[in-house]
Coordinates of C-alpha atoms and ligand atoms in Angstrom, one line a residue:
Chain A
M277 CA -0.5 -0.4 0.4
S278 CA 1.2 3.5 -0.9
A279 CA 1.5 6.3 1.4
G280 CA -1.2 8.1 -0.1
R281 CA -4.9 7.7 0.7
G282 CA -6.0 9.2 -2.8
F283 CA -5.2 11.6 -4.9
T284 CA -8.0 13.8 -4.0
W285 CA -7.9 13.9 -0.7
D286 CA -4.2 14.1 0.0
F287 CA -4.6 17.6 -2.2
A288 CA -7.0 18.3 -0.2
M289 CA -5.2 18.3 3.1
A290 CA -1.7 20.0 1.6
L291 CA -4.5 22.9 1.1
G292 CA -5.2 23.0 4.8
Y293 CA -1.4 22.6 5.2
A294 CA -0.6 25.3 3.1
G295 CA -4.0 28.1 3.4
L296 CA -2.6 27.8 7.0
A297 CA 1.3 28.6 6.3
M298 CA 0.4 31.3 4.0
L299 CA -1.7 33.2 6.9
G300 CA 0.6 32.5 8.7
V301 CA 3.3 34.5 6.4
Q302 CA 1.2 37.2 6.7
F303 CA 1.2 37.8 10.6
A304 CA 5.4 38.2 9.4
L305 CA 4.4 41.0 6.7
T306 CA 3.5 43.5 9.0
A307 CA 5.9 43.3 11.4
R308 CA 7.7 46.1 9.3
F309 CA 10.9 44.6 9.7
R310 CA 13.2 47.4 7.8
R311 CA 15.9 45.7 6.3
A312 CA 13.7 42.8 4.6
T313 CA 11.1 45.7 3.3
A314 CA 13.2 48.4 2.5
P315 CA 14.6 46.9 -1.3
F316 CA 10.7 46.8 -2.4
G317 CA 9.1 49.6 -0.8
I318 CA 7.3 48.4 2.4
D319 CA 3.3 50.1 0.8
I320 CA 4.2 46.9 -1.8
V321 CA 4.6 44.3 1.1
Y322 CA 1.1 46.3 2.6
Y323 CA -0.8 45.0 -0.7
F324 CA 0.8 41.5 -0.5
H325 CA 0.1 41.3 2.8
R326 CA -4.1 42.1 1.4
Y327 CA -3.6 40.2 -1.4
L328 CA -2.1 36.9 -0.2
A329 CA -5.4 37.4 2.4
V330 CA -8.1 37.1 -0.2
F331 CA -6.1 34.2 -2.2
A332 CA -5.2 32.2 1.7
L333 CA -9.0 32.4 2.3
A334 CA -9.9 31.2 -1.5
I335 CA -7.5 27.3 -0.4
V336 CA -8.6 27.3 2.8
C337 CA -12.2 27.3 1.3
A338 CA -11.6 25.1 -1.2
H339 CA -10.0 22.8 1.5
Y340 CA -13.2 22.5 3.0
A341 CA -14.7 23.0 0.1
I342 CA -13.3 19.0 -1.1
V343 CA -13.5 17.7 2.1
R344 CA -17.3 18.4 1.8
L345 CA -18.4 17.2 -2.3
Y346 CA -15.4 14.3 -1.8
G347 CA -15.9 12.3 1.8
P348 CA -18.2 14.5 3.6
A349 CA -18.3 11.6 5.9
A350 CA -14.6 12.8 7.7
L351 CA -16.5 15.6 8.9
G352 CA -18.6 14.2 11.0
S353 CA -21.4 16.0 12.7
A354 CA -21.0 20.0 12.9
D355 CA -23.3 19.6 16.0
P356 CA -20.1 21.3 18.6
R357 CA -22.0 18.7 21.2
I358 CA -21.3 15.6 19.3
A359 CA -18.6 17.1 16.9
P360 CA -14.8 16.3 18.1
A361 CA -13.3 19.4 19.3
Y362 CA -10.4 20.3 16.5
M363 CA -13.4 20.3 14.2
T364 CA -15.4 22.9 16.1
A365 CA -12.0 24.8 16.1
G366 CA -11.9 24.2 12.1
R367 CA -14.8 25.8 11.3
L368 CA -15.0 28.2 13.6
A369 CA -11.1 28.9 11.9
L370 CA -12.9 28.9 8.8
L371 CA -16.1 31.5 9.4
L372 CA -13.6 33.9 11.9
F373 CA -10.5 34.3 8.4
V374 CA -14.2 35.0 6.5
A375 CA -15.0 38.0 9.0
V376 CA -11.5 39.1 9.2
V377 CA -11.0 39.7 5.1
A378 CA -14.7 40.5 4.7
L379 CA -14.7 42.9 8.0
A380 CA -11.1 44.7 5.8
L381 CA -12.5 44.3 2.2
A382 CA -15.8 46.6 3.9
R383 CA -13.5 48.7 7.0
R384 CA -14.5 52.2 4.6
A385 CA -17.3 50.6 3.1
L386 CA -19.1 49.7 6.8
R387 CA -17.4 53.1 8.9
L388 CA -15.4 51.8 11.2
E389 CA -13.2 52.8 13.0
Y390 CA -9.4 52.8 11.9
E391 CA -7.6 52.3 15.9
L392 CA -11.2 49.6 16.4
W393 CA -10.5 47.7 13.0
R394 CA -6.9 47.7 14.0
V395 CA -7.3 45.7 16.9
T396 CA -10.6 44.0 15.7
H397 CA -8.2 42.7 12.9
A398 CA -5.5 41.9 14.8
F399 CA -7.2 39.9 17.7
L400 CA -9.8 38.0 14.8
A401 CA -6.9 37.1 12.9
T402 CA -5.0 35.7 15.7
A403 CA -8.4 33.7 17.6
A404 CA -9.0 32.4 14.2
Y405 CA -5.4 31.3 13.4
A406 CA -4.3 29.9 17.4
L407 CA -7.6 27.8 15.9
A408 CA -6.5 26.8 12.8
L409 CA -3.4 24.9 14.3
W410 CA -5.5 23.3 16.5
H411 CA -7.2 21.9 14.3
L412 CA -4.4 21.0 12.2
L413 CA -3.4 19.5 15.4
G414 CA -6.1 17.3 16.2
A415 CA -7.0 16.4 12.8
G416 CA -3.8 16.2 11.0
G417 CA -2.6 12.6 10.2
Y418 CA 0.5 13.8 7.8
L419 CA 3.6 13.9 10.2
D420 CA 5.8 11.6 11.3
S421 CA 6.4 12.6 14.8
L422 CA 10.1 13.6 13.9
W423 CA 9.1 15.9 11.1
K424 CA 6.8 16.7 13.3
E425 CA 8.5 18.0 16.2
A426 CA 11.1 19.8 13.7
L427 CA 8.5 21.4 12.0
W428 CA 6.6 22.4 15.5
A429 CA 9.5 23.8 17.2
G430 CA 10.4 25.9 14.0
Y431 CA 7.5 27.9 13.9
G432 CA 7.1 28.5 17.6
A433 CA 10.2 30.5 17.7
F434 CA 9.5 32.4 14.2
W435 CA 6.1 33.0 16.6
V436 CA 8.5 33.7 19.3
V437 CA 10.6 36.0 17.9
L438 CA 7.6 37.4 15.6
I439 CA 5.4 38.4 18.4
A440 CA 8.5 39.7 20.7
Y441 CA 10.0 41.8 17.6
V442 CA 6.9 43.6 16.9
R443 CA 5.9 44.3 19.9
L444 CA 8.9 44.7 22.4
V445 CA 12.1 45.1 19.8
R446 CA 10.1 47.6 17.4
P447 CA 8.4 49.5 19.6
F448 CA 11.8 49.2 22.8
R449 CA 13.7 51.2 19.3
V450 CA 11.6 54.0 18.6
A451 CA 11.5 54.7 21.5
R452 CA 15.0 55.0 22.2
S453 CA 14.5 58.0 20.1
P454 CA 12.1 60.2 20.7
W455 CA 12.3 63.6 19.3
R456 CA 10.5 67.2 20.4
V457 CA 8.4 69.5 19.1
A458 CA 9.6 72.5 18.3
A459 CA 7.1 74.0 17.0
V460 CA 3.7 73.5 15.7
R461 CA 3.0 75.3 12.4
P462 CA -0.4 76.7 10.6
E463 CA -0.2 76.0 6.8
R464 CA -2.8 77.0 4.5
G465 CA -6.0 74.6 3.6
R466 CA -6.7 73.0 7.3
V467 CA -2.7 71.4 7.4
W468 CA -0.3 72.0 10.1
T469 CA 3.8 71.4 9.6
L470 CA 4.9 69.4 13.3
V471 CA 8.6 70.7 13.9
L472 CA 10.6 68.0 15.9
E473 CA 13.8 67.8 16.7
S474 CA 15.8 65.7 18.9
P475 CA 17.0 66.4 22.4
S476 CA 20.2 64.2 21.6
G477 CA 20.8 65.4 19.0
A478 CA 20.0 62.9 16.6
R479 CA 19.3 62.6 13.3
L480 CA 16.6 60.4 11.2
Q481 CA 18.6 60.1 7.5
F482 CA 15.5 60.2 5.0
A483 CA 15.4 60.2 1.0
P484 CA 13.6 62.6 -0.1
G485 CA 9.7 61.0 -0.4
Q486 CA 10.2 58.9 1.9
F487 CA 7.7 59.0 5.6
A488 CA 7.9 58.0 9.0
W489 CA 5.2 56.5 11.3
L490 CA 4.7 58.9 14.2
S491 CA 3.3 58.1 17.6
L492 CA 3.0 61.2 20.1
G493 CA 0.5 61.4 23.5
V494 CA 1.0 57.8 23.0
S495 CA 4.0 55.9 24.1
P496 CA 4.8 53.4 20.7
F497 CA 4.3 50.7 22.8
A498 CA 0.8 51.6 22.8
M499 CA 1.1 50.2 19.2
R500 CA -1.6 53.0 17.2
E501 CA 1.5 55.0 15.4
H502 CA 0.4 57.0 12.5
P503 CA 2.2 56.8 8.9
F504 CA 3.0 60.6 7.2
S505 CA 5.5 62.2 4.5
I506 CA 8.4 63.7 5.7
A507 CA 7.6 67.0 3.8
S508 CA 10.9 68.8 5.2
S509 CA 14.9 68.5 3.1
A510 CA 16.7 65.3 3.5
A511 CA 19.9 68.3 3.8
R512 CA 17.9 68.8 6.9
P513 CA 18.0 65.2 8.9
E514 CA 18.3 67.2 12.4
R515 CA 14.9 68.8 12.2
I516 CA 11.9 66.1 10.8
E517 CA 9.0 68.5 9.6
L518 CA 5.8 66.7 8.8
S519 CA 3.0 68.4 6.8
I520 CA -0.8 66.8 8.3
K521 CA -4.2 68.0 7.3
E522 CA -6.8 67.9 10.1
L523 CA -9.0 64.7 8.7
G524 CA -10.2 62.5 11.6
D525 CA -9.4 62.1 15.0
F526 CA -6.2 62.2 15.7
T527 CA -5.2 64.8 12.7
A528 CA -7.5 67.2 14.9
T529 CA -5.2 66.7 17.8
I530 CA -2.3 68.4 15.5
K531 CA -2.9 71.7 16.0
D532 CA -3.6 71.8 19.8
V533 CA -0.1 69.9 20.0
K534 CA 1.9 72.5 22.4
P535 CA 6.1 72.8 21.9
G536 CA 8.1 70.8 24.2
E537 CA 5.9 67.6 23.9
T538 CA 7.4 64.2 23.0
A539 CA 7.1 62.6 19.8
W540 CA 8.1 59.3 18.4
L541 CA 9.7 58.3 14.5
E542 CA 9.9 55.2 13.6
G543 CA 11.1 54.9 9.6
P544 CA 12.7 55.8 7.0
H545 CA 10.5 54.1 5.2
G546 CA 8.7 53.7 0.8
T547 CA 10.7 53.7 -2.1
F548 CA 9.1 57.2 -3.5
G549 CA 10.8 60.1 -4.3
V550 CA 13.4 61.1 -7.2
D551 CA 16.9 59.2 -5.9
L552 CA 15.9 55.9 -6.5
R553 CA 15.8 57.6 -10.5
P554 CA 18.8 59.7 -11.1
Q555 CA 19.2 59.0 -14.6
A556 CA 16.0 61.2 -16.0
P557 CA 16.2 64.6 -18.0
G558 CA 13.5 65.9 -15.9
Y559 CA 11.0 65.4 -12.8
V560 CA 6.8 65.7 -13.0
F561 CA 5.2 65.9 -10.1
V562 CA 1.2 65.7 -9.5
A563 CA 0.3 66.6 -6.3
G564 CA -3.6 66.8 -5.0
G565 CA -4.0 68.5 -1.6
I566 CA -2.2 67.3 1.2
G567 CA -0.2 65.0 -1.5
I568 CA 2.2 67.8 -1.9
A569 CA 3.9 66.1 1.4
P570 CA 6.2 64.6 0.3
I571 CA 6.5 66.1 -2.7
M572 CA 7.8 69.2 -0.9
S573 CA 10.5 67.2 0.6
V574 CA 11.6 66.3 -2.6
L575 CA 11.7 70.4 -3.7
R576 CA 12.9 71.9 -1.0
T577 CA 16.2 68.5 -1.1
L578 CA 15.9 69.5 -4.7
A579 CA 16.7 73.0 -3.9
D580 CA 19.3 72.5 -1.3
R581 CA 20.7 70.5 -3.7
G582 CA 21.6 72.7 -5.7
E583 CA 19.3 70.9 -9.1
R584 CA 19.5 73.0 -11.9
R585 CA 17.1 70.1 -14.8
P586 CA 13.8 71.2 -16.1
L587 CA 10.9 70.0 -13.4
V588 CA 6.6 70.3 -13.8
L589 CA 4.5 70.5 -10.2
F590 CA 0.9 70.2 -11.1
Y591 CA -0.6 70.6 -8.3
G592 CA -4.6 70.1 -7.7
N593 CA -6.5 72.3 -4.9
R594 CA -10.3 72.9 -4.4
V595 CA -9.9 76.5 -3.6
W596 CA -6.8 78.9 -3.4
E597 CA -6.9 80.5 -0.2
R598 CA -6.5 77.0 0.5
V599 CA -3.3 75.8 -1.3
A600 CA -0.7 74.9 1.2
F601 CA 2.7 75.8 0.5
R602 CA 1.3 78.2 -3.0
E603 CA 3.8 81.1 -1.1
E604 CA 6.9 79.2 -0.5
L605 CA 6.5 77.1 -3.8
D606 CA 7.0 80.2 -5.7
S607 CA 9.9 81.2 -3.9
L608 CA 11.5 76.8 -4.8
A609 CA 10.6 77.7 -8.8
R610 CA 13.3 81.1 -8.0
R611 CA 15.7 78.8 -6.7
L612 CA 15.1 75.7 -9.0
D613 CA 14.0 75.0 -13.1
L614 CA 10.4 74.8 -11.4
R615 CA 7.3 75.7 -13.5
I616 CA 3.9 75.5 -11.3
V617 CA 0.7 74.7 -12.5
H618 CA -1.9 74.5 -10.8
A619 CA -4.9 73.4 -10.9
L620 CA -8.9 74.8 -9.0
L621 CA -11.7 73.4 -9.3
E622 CA -13.5 76.3 -7.4
P623 CA -11.6 78.6 -9.7
P624 CA -11.8 82.6 -8.3
Q625 CA -13.7 85.8 -11.2
E626 CA -10.2 86.3 -12.8
W627 CA -7.9 83.0 -12.8
S628 CA -6.0 82.4 -15.7
G629 CA -4.4 79.3 -14.8
E630 CA -6.2 75.1 -15.2
R631 CA -9.6 74.8 -14.1
G632 CA -11.2 71.1 -13.5
Y633 CA -9.7 68.0 -12.2
I634 CA -5.5 68.0 -13.0
G635 CA -6.2 64.9 -16.8
R636 CA -4.7 64.5 -20.1
E637 CA -5.9 68.7 -21.3
V638 CA -4.2 70.1 -18.0
L639 CA -0.9 67.9 -18.8
E640 CA -0.6 67.7 -22.5
R641 CA -0.6 71.5 -22.1
H642 CA 2.5 72.2 -20.1
L643 CA 4.5 68.9 -20.3
P644 CA 7.5 69.1 -23.0
A645 CA 7.6 66.8 -26.1
A646 CA 10.5 64.6 -24.7
R647 CA 7.4 63.1 -22.4
A648 CA 8.7 60.2 -22.2
Q649 CA 12.4 60.1 -21.1
L650 CA 10.8 61.7 -17.8
E651 CA 10.1 60.9 -14.5
Y652 CA 6.5 60.8 -13.0
F653 CA 5.3 61.1 -9.6
L654 CA 1.8 61.1 -8.2
C655 CA 0.5 61.7 -4.9
G656 CA -3.3 62.7 -3.7
P657 CA -6.6 61.7 -3.2
T658 CA -6.6 58.0 -5.2
P659 CA -8.6 59.0 -7.9
M660 CA -6.6 61.9 -9.0
T661 CA -3.9 58.9 -9.2
L662 CA -5.6 57.2 -11.2
A663 CA -7.0 59.6 -13.6
V664 CA -3.4 61.1 -13.8
E665 CA -1.8 57.5 -14.4
R666 CA -4.1 56.7 -17.2
A667 CA -3.9 60.6 -18.7
L668 CA 0.5 59.6 -18.7
A669 CA -0.3 56.1 -20.3
G670 CA -2.0 57.2 -22.9
L671 CA 0.0 59.7 -23.3
G672 CA 3.0 57.5 -24.5
V673 CA 4.5 57.6 -21.1
P674 CA 5.8 53.9 -20.1
A675 CA 4.2 53.2 -17.1
A676 CA 7.6 52.3 -15.4
R677 CA 8.0 56.1 -15.2
V678 CA 5.6 56.8 -12.8
H679 CA 5.6 56.5 -9.7
S680 CA 2.6 56.9 -7.1
E681 CA 2.3 57.2 -3.2
I682 CA -1.0 56.9 -2.1
F683 CA -1.8 58.0 1.6
E684 CA -5.1 55.2 1.9
W685 CA -3.5 51.6 2.5
A686 CA -6.6 50.1 4.3
Chain B
M236 CA -0.8 52.5 -9.2
L237 CA 1.6 50.0 -10.9
R238 CA 2.9 48.8 -7.3
Q239 CA -0.6 48.0 -6.5
T240 CA -1.6 45.8 -9.6
R241 CA 2.4 44.1 -8.8
A242 CA 1.2 43.3 -5.4
K243 CA -1.8 41.7 -7.1
W244 CA -0.2 39.9 -9.8
L245 CA 2.5 38.4 -7.2
A246 CA 0.4 37.0 -4.6
L247 CA -1.9 35.3 -7.3
A248 CA 1.7 33.8 -8.2
T249 CA 2.2 33.0 -5.3
A250 CA -1.6 31.2 -4.3
L251 CA -1.5 28.7 -7.5
L252 CA 2.3 28.1 -7.1
V253 CA 0.9 26.8 -3.4
A254 CA -1.7 25.4 -4.8
L255 CA 0.2 23.6 -7.7
M256 CA 2.9 22.5 -4.9
A257 CA -0.1 20.9 -2.7
A258 CA -1.0 19.4 -6.3
V259 CA 2.6 17.9 -6.8
F260 CA 2.2 16.7 -2.8
A261 CA -0.5 14.6 -3.3
A262 CA 0.6 12.8 -6.8
L263 CA 3.2 12.5 -5.4
R264 CA 2.1 10.6 -2.4
N265 CA -0.1 8.5 -4.6
A266 CA 2.9 7.7 -6.7
P267 CA 2.6 4.2 -8.4
R268 CA -1.4 4.9 -8.8
A269 CA -3.0 2.3 -6.4
P270 CA -5.6 1.2 -8.9
E271 CA -8.4 2.3 -7.7
R272 CA -10.6 -0.4 -6.9
A273 CA -14.8 -0.2 -6.8
P274 CA -15.0 -0.3 -2.9
A275 CA -16.3 -3.6 -2.3
S276 CA -20.6 -3.8 -2.0
A277 CA -21.0 -3.5 2.2
P278 CA -21.4 -6.7 3.5
G279 CA -24.6 -6.9 5.0
S280 CA -26.1 -4.5 7.0
D281 CA -26.6 -5.0 10.5
A282 CA -25.5 -3.8 13.8
G283 CA -22.0 -3.9 13.0
R284 CA -22.3 -1.9 9.9
R285 CA -24.7 0.8 12.0
A286 CA -22.5 0.7 14.7
F287 CA -19.4 1.3 12.6
E288 CA -21.0 4.5 11.3
H289 CA -22.4 5.8 15.0
L290 CA -19.2 5.3 16.8
G291 CA -18.4 8.3 14.2
C292 CA -15.0 5.5 12.8
T293 CA -16.7 6.5 9.2
M294 CA -15.0 10.2 10.3
C295 CA -11.7 8.6 9.1
H296 CA -12.5 5.5 7.6
S297 CA -14.9 3.6 5.2
I298 CA -16.4 0.5 4.4
G299 CA -18.8 0.1 0.6
G300 CA -18.2 3.0 -0.1
V301 CA -19.8 4.2 2.8
G302 CA -17.0 7.4 5.0
N303 CA -14.0 8.6 4.7
P304 CA -12.6 7.4 1.3
A305 CA -9.1 8.8 2.4
S306 CA -9.0 5.1 4.7
R307 CA -10.5 2.2 3.7
L308 CA -10.5 -0.8 5.6
D309 CA -12.3 -2.7 2.3
G310 CA -10.2 -6.7 3.0
V311 CA -9.3 -5.2 6.5
G312 CA -10.6 -9.1 7.4
K313 CA -8.1 -10.1 5.4
R314 CA -5.4 -8.5 6.7
L315 CA -5.6 -8.1 10.4
D316 CA -6.7 -10.5 13.1
R317 CA -9.9 -9.8 16.0
G318 CA -7.0 -9.5 18.3
E319 CA -5.5 -6.3 16.5
L320 CA -8.7 -5.3 14.7
R321 CA -9.6 -5.0 17.9
A322 CA -7.2 -2.8 19.2
W323 CA -7.0 -1.3 16.6
T324 CA -10.7 0.2 16.7
T325 CA -10.5 0.7 21.1
G326 CA -7.2 1.9 20.4
T327 CA -5.0 -0.2 22.8
G328 CA -1.7 -2.8 22.9
I329 CA -0.3 -2.1 19.4
A330 CA -2.1 0.0 18.1
A331 CA -2.1 2.5 21.3
E332 CA 2.0 3.1 20.4
R333 CA 1.0 3.5 16.4
L334 CA -1.3 5.8 16.7
P335 CA -1.2 9.6 16.9
A336 CA -2.8 10.1 21.0
G337 CA -5.6 12.4 20.6
I338 CA -7.1 9.8 18.6
S339 CA -5.8 6.0 20.8
R340 CA -8.0 8.5 22.8
R341 CA -11.1 9.1 20.5
K342 CA -11.0 5.3 20.3
A343 CA -11.3 4.4 23.4
A344 CA -14.6 5.3 23.5
A345 CA -15.2 2.3 21.9
R346 CA -14.1 0.2 24.2
D347 CA -17.2 0.1 26.2
D348 CA -19.3 0.0 23.7
P349 CA -22.4 -3.0 23.9
Q350 CA -22.2 -2.7 19.9
L351 CA -18.1 -3.9 19.8
E352 CA -18.4 -7.3 19.7
A353 CA -20.4 -6.7 16.2
L354 CA -18.7 -3.9 15.3
L355 CA -15.4 -6.6 15.2
D356 CA -17.1 -9.0 13.3
Y357 CA -17.8 -6.9 10.9
L358 CA -15.0 -5.9 10.5
E359 CA -13.7 -9.9 10.3
R360 CA -16.2 -10.3 7.4
S361 CA -14.9 -7.6 5.2
K362 CA -12.3 -9.7 2.7
Q363 CA -11.8 -8.0 -0.5
Ligands
FAD958 C1 2.0 56.6 3.6 C2 1.4 57.7 3.8 C3 1.6 58.5 4.0 C4 1.2 59.4 4.3 N1 1.5 60.8 4.9 C5 0.8 62.5 5.3 C6 1.0 63.7 5.3 O1 3.1 63.5 4.8 N2 0.2 64.2 5.3 C7 -0.7 63.8 5.5 O2 -1.6 64.8 6.3 N3 -1.6 62.4 5.9 C8 -0.2 61.5 5.4 N4 -1.1 60.7 5.1 C9 -2.6 59.6 5.7 C10 -2.8 59.9 7.4 O3 -1.8 58.5 7.6 C11 -4.1 59.7 8.0 O4 -4.9 60.5 6.7 C12 -3.6 59.9 9.2 O5 -3.6 58.0 9.4 C13 -5.1 59.3 9.5 O6 -5.7 59.4 10.9 P1 -6.5 60.3 12.0 O7 -7.2 59.3 12.5 O8 -6.6 61.7 12.2 O9 -8.3 59.5 10.6 P2 -9.2 58.8 10.6 O10 -9.9 59.3 10.9 O11 -9.2 57.7 12.0 O12 -8.7 57.7 9.4 C14 -9.2 58.3 8.4 C15 -8.0 57.1 7.6 O13 -6.7 57.2 6.9 C16 -6.7 56.4 7.7 N5 -5.4 55.8 8.8 C17 -6.2 56.4 10.0 N6 -5.5 55.9 11.2 C18 -4.4 55.0 10.2 C19 -2.8 54.3 10.9 N7 -2.7 54.6 12.0 N8 -1.9 54.5 9.8 C20 -2.5 53.5 8.1 N9 -4.2 54.7 8.3 C21 -4.6 55.4 8.8 C22 -7.4 55.3 7.3 O14 -7.5 54.6 6.2 C23 -9.0 55.7 8.1 O15 -9.9 55.6 7.0 C24 -0.3 59.2 4.8 C25 -0.7 58.2 5.6 C26 0.4 56.5 4.2 C27 0.1 55.4 4.3

């Protein structure tokens, strides 16, 4: 007799193991190991986390569905009073996984508060995972004992390291270099710039366009940090500025922050910015609203570096009075070979600039003929980013030259 | 959104690769294809057969196509004598050594069942 139990059965079981292994990786993906994620950019890691969840769930569902169709007897009774506990655990795990994924995808539609969702997400996912492991231990008769022990030992070690890293090591490292709020500067358009300096003279070496996670008002161990682009010049790593738009609970508190308060930064992260594309003959930036923040960092840095290449900035806003940094942009335009194209949704009477959303016509009017050689950096509301990406593709700009920073990952 | 699209394809590719690996694993384990015997018809329908179902043996085993096809006990009466059958059914003796502890514990429920002897008769009669 061969070791097999029939292809269908073994396939279903292997899918169960594989699905669980994939879901285990999910926890590591959001641990923000900086060195491991830096080469890809952490945003792609988060997207991967989101899509992998859906596909891993499909695999786990396939595991269940195949058994259900091929050997329903193996499932036994679904009544938890009769069914063995590990089978009930498996059923519960499946339901919880579905709930975790559904909640994550429908969070916005359900208007679930972010912090609440984040805690629920972590809790449900961990509970589901623990139940699934229980199910596997009870139902899995596959591995012989030596392999099993090695596998569990390795797995246990993985979890201990991961939890220790996320809960202790990472917050500890962040907590070790506190920053002090030096000033809170109001900008146009309900934006406040948080100026941070390190009391110990520490520096945050970053590339312009990168971002950091900010803990303010709570310690890094509370794990209630928010991501913000660094808006200041990379030539001044000892003085970090974050420009924050009032959008929700946390961002509404920035205006009341007092100089002297302690803040913590975890970063830098991200691959947005010109430093990864140093060879381009010129750069084009497209910002919508607070999407200007990382682009301010790039422009300020380029000015500090004495950049001579031609630059174009398309900057979309609703009304002229709320265009953040417009005065400073004018002075940057004198230090750089920078052309600024403002587009307003609700322009004043005498407005001679662009109107409406930034689209194909606006881009075409202001881009140089050699537009396909330039590198493009987009940051703004997701609909703007999508529309501009489509327009640029239509204008013959290769997709590989278009880089988008999205503020709404989750 | 190029990066988002890339992440999506990467995740899909990962999932397909994993599913493929699962299929290869299953194919290898079942390699020299054991000829799929048509399940022998269940020998008689009696107390033993009912016990096979109500004691939950069907969650892991099948006889005559009834139960979990992953572990077929068709013909077990030819290979094992009554003592061995008793050991495997109740998770005692040699079976206790070879079975994972959790499964032995579950099988222990059959030890005091009034239908145990009928169940063993049934297994013993399964010769093909
Ligand atoms: C890479 C990146 C860079 C960013 N840079 C800037 C910037 O320079 N300036 C700026 O004003 N905003 C920036 N944001 C957006 C900023 O992080 C959110 O606006 C802020 O976290 C909202 O928090 P809230 O409690 O005020 O709003 P809420 O009303 O609680 O949340 C509004 C939305 O913001 C998102 N969000 C909330 N909390 C978090 C969190 N802890 N982590 C991730 N997302 C969250 C959620 O999608 C939520 O639905 C950036 C976001 C990302 C991902």
